[in-house]
Short mmCIF file of C-alpha atoms and ligand atoms in Angstrom, two decimals:
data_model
loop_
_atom_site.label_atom_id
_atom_site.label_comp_id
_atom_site.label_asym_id
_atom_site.label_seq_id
_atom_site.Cartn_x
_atom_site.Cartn_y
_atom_site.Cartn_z
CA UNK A 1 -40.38 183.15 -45.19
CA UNK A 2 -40.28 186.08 -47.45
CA UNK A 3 -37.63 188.74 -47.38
CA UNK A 4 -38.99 192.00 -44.82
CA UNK A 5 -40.65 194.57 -46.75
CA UNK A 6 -38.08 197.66 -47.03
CA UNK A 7 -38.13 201.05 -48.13
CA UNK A 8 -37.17 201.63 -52.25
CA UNK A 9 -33.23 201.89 -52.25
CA UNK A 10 -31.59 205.21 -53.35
CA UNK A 11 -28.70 205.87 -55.79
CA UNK A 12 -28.43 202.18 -56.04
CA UNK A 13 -27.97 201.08 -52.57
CA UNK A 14 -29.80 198.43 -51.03
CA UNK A 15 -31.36 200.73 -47.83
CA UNK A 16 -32.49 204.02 -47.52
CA UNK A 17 -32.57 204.46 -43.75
CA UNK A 18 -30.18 202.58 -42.07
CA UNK A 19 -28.81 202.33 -38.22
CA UNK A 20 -25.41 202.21 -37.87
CA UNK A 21 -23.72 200.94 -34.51
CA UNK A 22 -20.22 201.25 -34.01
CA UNK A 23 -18.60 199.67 -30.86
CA UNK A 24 -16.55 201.89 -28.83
CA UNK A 25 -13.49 200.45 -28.60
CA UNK A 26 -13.50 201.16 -32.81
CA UNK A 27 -12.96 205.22 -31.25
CA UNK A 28 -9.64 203.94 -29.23
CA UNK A 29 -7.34 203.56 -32.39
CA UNK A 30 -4.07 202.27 -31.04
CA UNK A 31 -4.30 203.28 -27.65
CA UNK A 32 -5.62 201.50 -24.59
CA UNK A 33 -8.03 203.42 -23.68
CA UNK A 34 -10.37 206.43 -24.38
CA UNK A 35 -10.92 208.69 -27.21
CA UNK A 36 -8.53 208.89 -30.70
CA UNK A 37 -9.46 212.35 -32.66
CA UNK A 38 -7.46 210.67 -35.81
CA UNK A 39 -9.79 207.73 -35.59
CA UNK A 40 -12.76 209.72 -35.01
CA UNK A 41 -12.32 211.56 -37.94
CA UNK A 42 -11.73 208.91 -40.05
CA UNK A 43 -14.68 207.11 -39.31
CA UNK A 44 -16.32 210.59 -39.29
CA UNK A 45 -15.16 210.35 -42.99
CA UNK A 46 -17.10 207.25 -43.78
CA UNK A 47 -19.92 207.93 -41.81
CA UNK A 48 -20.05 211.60 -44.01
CA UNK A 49 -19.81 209.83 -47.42
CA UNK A 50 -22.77 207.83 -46.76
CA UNK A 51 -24.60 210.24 -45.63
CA UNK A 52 -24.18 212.55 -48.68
CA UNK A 53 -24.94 209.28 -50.31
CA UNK A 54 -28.47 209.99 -49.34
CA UNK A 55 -28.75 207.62 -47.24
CA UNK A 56 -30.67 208.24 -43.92
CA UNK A 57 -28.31 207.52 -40.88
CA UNK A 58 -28.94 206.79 -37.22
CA UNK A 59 -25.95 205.97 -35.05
CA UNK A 60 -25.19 204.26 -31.92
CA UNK A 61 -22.03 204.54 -30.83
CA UNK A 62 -20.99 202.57 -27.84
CA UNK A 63 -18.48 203.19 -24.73
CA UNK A 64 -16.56 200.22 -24.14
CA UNK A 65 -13.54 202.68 -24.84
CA UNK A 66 -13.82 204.50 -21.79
CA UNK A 67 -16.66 202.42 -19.05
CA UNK A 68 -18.36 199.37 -19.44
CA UNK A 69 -20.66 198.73 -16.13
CA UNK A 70 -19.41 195.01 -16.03
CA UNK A 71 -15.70 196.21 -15.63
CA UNK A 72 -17.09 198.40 -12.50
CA UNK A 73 -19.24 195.81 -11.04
CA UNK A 74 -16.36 193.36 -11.43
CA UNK A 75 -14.72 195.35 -9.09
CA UNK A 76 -17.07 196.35 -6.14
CA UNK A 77 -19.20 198.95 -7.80
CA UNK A 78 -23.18 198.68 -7.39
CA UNK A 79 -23.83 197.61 -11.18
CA UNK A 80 -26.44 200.31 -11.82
CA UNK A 81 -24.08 203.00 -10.78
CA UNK A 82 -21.51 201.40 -12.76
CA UNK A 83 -23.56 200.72 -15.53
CA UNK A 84 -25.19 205.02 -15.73
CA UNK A 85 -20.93 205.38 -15.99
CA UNK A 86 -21.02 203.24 -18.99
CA UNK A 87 -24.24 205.11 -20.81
CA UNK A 88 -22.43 208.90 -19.68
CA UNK A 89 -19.09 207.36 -21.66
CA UNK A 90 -21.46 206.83 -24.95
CA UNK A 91 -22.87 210.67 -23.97
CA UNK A 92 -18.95 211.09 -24.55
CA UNK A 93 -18.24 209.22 -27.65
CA UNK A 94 -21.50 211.02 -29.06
CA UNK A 95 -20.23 214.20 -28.81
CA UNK A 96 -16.86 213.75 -30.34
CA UNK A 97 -18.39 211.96 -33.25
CA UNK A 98 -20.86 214.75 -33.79
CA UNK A 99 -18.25 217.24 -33.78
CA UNK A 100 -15.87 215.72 -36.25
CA UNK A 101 -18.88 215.02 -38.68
CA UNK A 102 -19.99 219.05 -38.11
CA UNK A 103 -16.10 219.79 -39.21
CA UNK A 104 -16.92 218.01 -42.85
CA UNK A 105 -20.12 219.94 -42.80
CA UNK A 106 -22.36 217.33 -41.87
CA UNK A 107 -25.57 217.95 -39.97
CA UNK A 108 -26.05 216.48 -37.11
CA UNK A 109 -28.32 216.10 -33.83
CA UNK A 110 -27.08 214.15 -30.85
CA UNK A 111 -30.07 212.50 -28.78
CA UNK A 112 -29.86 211.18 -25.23
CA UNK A 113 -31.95 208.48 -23.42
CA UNK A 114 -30.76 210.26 -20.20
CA UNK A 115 -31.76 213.75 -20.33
CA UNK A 116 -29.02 216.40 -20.13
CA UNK A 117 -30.59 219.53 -21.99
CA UNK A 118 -27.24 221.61 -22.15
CA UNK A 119 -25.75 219.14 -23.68
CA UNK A 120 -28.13 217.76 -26.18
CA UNK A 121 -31.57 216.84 -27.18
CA UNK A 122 -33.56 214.14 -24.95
CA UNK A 123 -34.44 211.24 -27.52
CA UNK A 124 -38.06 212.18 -29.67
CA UNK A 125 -39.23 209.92 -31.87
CA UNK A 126 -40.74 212.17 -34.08
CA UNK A 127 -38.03 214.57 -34.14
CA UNK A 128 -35.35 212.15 -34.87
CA UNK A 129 -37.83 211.22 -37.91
CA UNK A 130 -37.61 215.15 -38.56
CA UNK A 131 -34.03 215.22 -38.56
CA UNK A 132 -33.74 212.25 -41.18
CA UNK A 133 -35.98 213.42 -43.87
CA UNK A 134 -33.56 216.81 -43.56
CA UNK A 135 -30.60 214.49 -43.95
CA UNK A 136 -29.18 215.34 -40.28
CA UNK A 137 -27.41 212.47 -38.81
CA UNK A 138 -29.24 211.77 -35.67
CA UNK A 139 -26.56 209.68 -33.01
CA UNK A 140 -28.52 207.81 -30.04
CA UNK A 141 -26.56 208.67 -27.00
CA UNK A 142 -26.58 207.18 -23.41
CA UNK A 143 -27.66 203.87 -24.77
CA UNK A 144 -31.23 202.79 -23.49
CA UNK A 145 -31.00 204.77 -20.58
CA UNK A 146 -31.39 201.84 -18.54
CA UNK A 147 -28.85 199.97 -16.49
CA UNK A 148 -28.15 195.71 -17.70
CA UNK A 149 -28.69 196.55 -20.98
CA UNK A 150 -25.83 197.20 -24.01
CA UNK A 151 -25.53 199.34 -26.77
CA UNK A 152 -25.83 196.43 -29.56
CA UNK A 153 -29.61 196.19 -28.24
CA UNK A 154 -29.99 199.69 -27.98
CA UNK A 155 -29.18 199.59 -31.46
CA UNK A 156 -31.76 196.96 -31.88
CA UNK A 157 -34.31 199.37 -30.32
CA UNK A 158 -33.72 202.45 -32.02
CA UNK A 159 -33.53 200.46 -35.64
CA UNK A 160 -37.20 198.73 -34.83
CA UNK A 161 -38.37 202.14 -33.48
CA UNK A 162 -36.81 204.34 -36.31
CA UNK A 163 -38.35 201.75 -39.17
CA UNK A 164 -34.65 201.09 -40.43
CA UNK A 165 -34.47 198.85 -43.50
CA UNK A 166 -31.12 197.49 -41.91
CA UNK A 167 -28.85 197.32 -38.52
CA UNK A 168 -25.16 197.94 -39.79
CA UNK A 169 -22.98 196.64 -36.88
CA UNK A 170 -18.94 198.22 -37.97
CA UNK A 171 -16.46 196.32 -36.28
CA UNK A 172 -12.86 195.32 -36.66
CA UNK A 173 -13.45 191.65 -38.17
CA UNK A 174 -15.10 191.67 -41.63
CA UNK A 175 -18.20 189.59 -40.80
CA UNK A 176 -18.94 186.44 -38.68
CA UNK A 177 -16.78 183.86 -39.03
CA UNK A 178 -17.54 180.12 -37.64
CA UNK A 179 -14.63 180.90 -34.88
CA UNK A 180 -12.84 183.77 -33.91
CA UNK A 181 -10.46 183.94 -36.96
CA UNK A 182 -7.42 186.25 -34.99
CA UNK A 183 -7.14 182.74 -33.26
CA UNK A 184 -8.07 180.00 -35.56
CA UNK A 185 -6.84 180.45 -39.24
CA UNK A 186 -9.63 177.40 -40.63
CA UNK A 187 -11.99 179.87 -39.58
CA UNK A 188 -14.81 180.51 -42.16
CA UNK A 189 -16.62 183.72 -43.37
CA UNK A 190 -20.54 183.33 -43.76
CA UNK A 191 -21.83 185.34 -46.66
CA UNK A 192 -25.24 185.24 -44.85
CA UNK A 193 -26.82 183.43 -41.62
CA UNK A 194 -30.20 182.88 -40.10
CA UNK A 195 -30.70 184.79 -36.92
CA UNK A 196 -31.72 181.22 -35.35
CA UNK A 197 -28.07 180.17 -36.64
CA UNK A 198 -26.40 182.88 -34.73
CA UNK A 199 -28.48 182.15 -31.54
CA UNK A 200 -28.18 178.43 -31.48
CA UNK A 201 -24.50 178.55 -31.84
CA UNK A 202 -23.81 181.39 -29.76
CA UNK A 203 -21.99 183.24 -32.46
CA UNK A 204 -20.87 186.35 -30.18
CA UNK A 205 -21.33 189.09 -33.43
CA UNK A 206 -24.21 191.40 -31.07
CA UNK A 207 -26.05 190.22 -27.83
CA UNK A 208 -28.56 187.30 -28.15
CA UNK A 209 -31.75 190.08 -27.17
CA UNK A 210 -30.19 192.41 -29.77
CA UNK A 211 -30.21 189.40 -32.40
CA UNK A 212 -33.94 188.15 -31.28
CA UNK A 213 -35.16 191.86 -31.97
CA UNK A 214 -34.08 192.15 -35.53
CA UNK A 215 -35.49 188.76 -35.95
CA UNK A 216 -39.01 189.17 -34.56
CA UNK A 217 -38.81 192.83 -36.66
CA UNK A 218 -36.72 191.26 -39.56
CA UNK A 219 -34.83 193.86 -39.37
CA UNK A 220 -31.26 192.09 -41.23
CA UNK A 221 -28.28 193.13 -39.40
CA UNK A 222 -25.15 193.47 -41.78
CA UNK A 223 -21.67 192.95 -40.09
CA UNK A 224 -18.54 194.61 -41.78
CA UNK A 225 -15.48 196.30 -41.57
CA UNK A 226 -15.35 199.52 -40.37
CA UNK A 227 -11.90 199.86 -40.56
CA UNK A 228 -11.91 199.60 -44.46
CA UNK A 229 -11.76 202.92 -46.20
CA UNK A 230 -15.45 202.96 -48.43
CA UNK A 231 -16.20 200.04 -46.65
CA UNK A 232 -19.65 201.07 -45.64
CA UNK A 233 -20.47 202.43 -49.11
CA UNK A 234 -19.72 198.96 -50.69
CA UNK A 235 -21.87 196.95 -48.32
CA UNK A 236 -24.43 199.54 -49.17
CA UNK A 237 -24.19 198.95 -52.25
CA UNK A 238 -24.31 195.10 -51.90
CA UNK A 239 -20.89 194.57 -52.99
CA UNK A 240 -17.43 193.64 -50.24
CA UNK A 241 -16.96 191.82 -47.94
CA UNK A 242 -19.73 191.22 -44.95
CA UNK A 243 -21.98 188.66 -43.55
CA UNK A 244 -26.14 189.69 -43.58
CA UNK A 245 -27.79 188.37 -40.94
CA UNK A 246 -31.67 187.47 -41.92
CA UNK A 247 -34.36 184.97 -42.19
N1 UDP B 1 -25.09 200.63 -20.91
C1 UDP B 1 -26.24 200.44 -20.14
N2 UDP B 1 -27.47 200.48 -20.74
C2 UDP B 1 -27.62 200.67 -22.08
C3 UDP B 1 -26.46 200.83 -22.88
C4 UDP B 1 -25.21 200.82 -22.29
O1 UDP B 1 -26.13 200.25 -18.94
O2 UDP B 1 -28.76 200.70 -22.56
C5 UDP B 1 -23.76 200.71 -20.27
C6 UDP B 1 -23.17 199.34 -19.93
O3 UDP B 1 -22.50 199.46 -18.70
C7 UDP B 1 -22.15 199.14 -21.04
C8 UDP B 1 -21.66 200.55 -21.29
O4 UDP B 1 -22.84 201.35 -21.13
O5 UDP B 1 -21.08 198.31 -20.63
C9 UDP B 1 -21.03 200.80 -22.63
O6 UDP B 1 -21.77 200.19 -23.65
P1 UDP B 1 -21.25 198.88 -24.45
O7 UDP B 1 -20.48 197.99 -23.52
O8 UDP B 1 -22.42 198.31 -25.14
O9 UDP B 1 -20.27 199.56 -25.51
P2 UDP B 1 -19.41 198.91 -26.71
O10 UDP B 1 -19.03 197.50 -26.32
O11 UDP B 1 -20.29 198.89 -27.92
O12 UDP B 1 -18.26 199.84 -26.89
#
């Protein structure tokens, strides 16, 4: 097949509008649990640097940090109830990320699935579109709004619905390996992989619905290091280390 049409690439990088999903747990730093303002900002940083870039920047940021609905459910909860706690911890996440990208002057609107109008916006299309072309960062908050779902296909959804040329999943392993290389040191970095690849082996880089998405949109999702300082830059620019995820 032939590569996806995209959008002409800016200041030599390879996408212009891009969705970025960061897991939760990326927030936690050290600690065990919940929210680390160091590691906020520093992610804040990169997140900034593409953005002055030019590059046009939707987030999802998920809450594994602080709830995940399975955890709940695992122990007695009713799974939707457990699962709303999950999307109100990525309500959570959103907000400190949007106020330690406001402290390096970046623009930003947060936008929930769930709507909670003192807080933020409820999620608008057209307005998010808005809020790109003026360079705002827009971050998707409170996942899908729907319970049994994650935040890697929310991600999905809000790339295919935002007409991103690319689904950036940061995470702490640089790319997908053919095991899980903290365990197995013969483990092997692809440069690039078929979305049927990563389904048929069960590679566990983003949910098998988030990976069918991108492929019936062919939408590539690039995985990478979000713990490398300029990391994100790099991959933009085609260069470091990552795996692409395509046809
Ligand atoms: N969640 C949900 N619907 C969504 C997105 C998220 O129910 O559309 C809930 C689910 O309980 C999930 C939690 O929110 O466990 C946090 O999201 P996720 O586990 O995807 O966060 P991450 O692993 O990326 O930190």
């Amino acid at each position: 097949m032939s590569e996806p049409a995209q959008s002409p690439s800016i200041n030599g990088l390879k996408y212009r509008r891009v969705l970025l999903k960061v897991s939760g747990e990326v927030l936690m730093g050290s600690q065990q649990y919940g929210i680390d303002m160091d590691t906020v900002a520093a992610v804040a940083e990169e997140i900034a640097a593409v953005s002055r870039a030019g590059v046009e920047l939707c987030l999802v940021i998920g809450g594994g940090n602080i709830f995940r609905g399975l955890s709940g459910a695992a122990k007695g909860m009713d799974r939707g109830s457990a699962d709303y706690m999950g999307m109100l911890a990525t309500v959570m996440n959103a907000l400190a990320m949007q106020n330690a990208l406001e402290r390096l002057g970046v623009d930003t609107r947060v936008q929930s699935a769930i709507r909670m109008d003192s807080v933020c916006e409820p999620f608008i299309k057209r307005r998010a579109d808005r809020h790109l072309e003026k360079g705002r960062v827009v971050i998707f908050a409170a996942g899908t709004g729907l319970p049994y779902f994650t935040t890697d296909t929310t991600a999905a959804l809000r790339a295919a619905e935002m007409g991103c040329d690319a689904l950036m999943k940061g995470t702490s392993v640089d790319g997908i390996y053919t095991a899980d290389p903290k365990t197995d040191p013969t483990a092997k970095r692809y440069d690039k992989i078929s979305y049927q690849e990563v389904l048929a082996q069960n590679l566990r880089v983003m949910d098998g619905s988030a990976v069918s998405l991108m492929r019936d949109n062919r939408i590539p999702i690039v995985v990478f290091s979000i713990k490398k300082r300029g990391g994100i830059l790099e991959v933009l620019a085609g260069e470091g280390v990552h795996t692409v995820v395509s046809d």
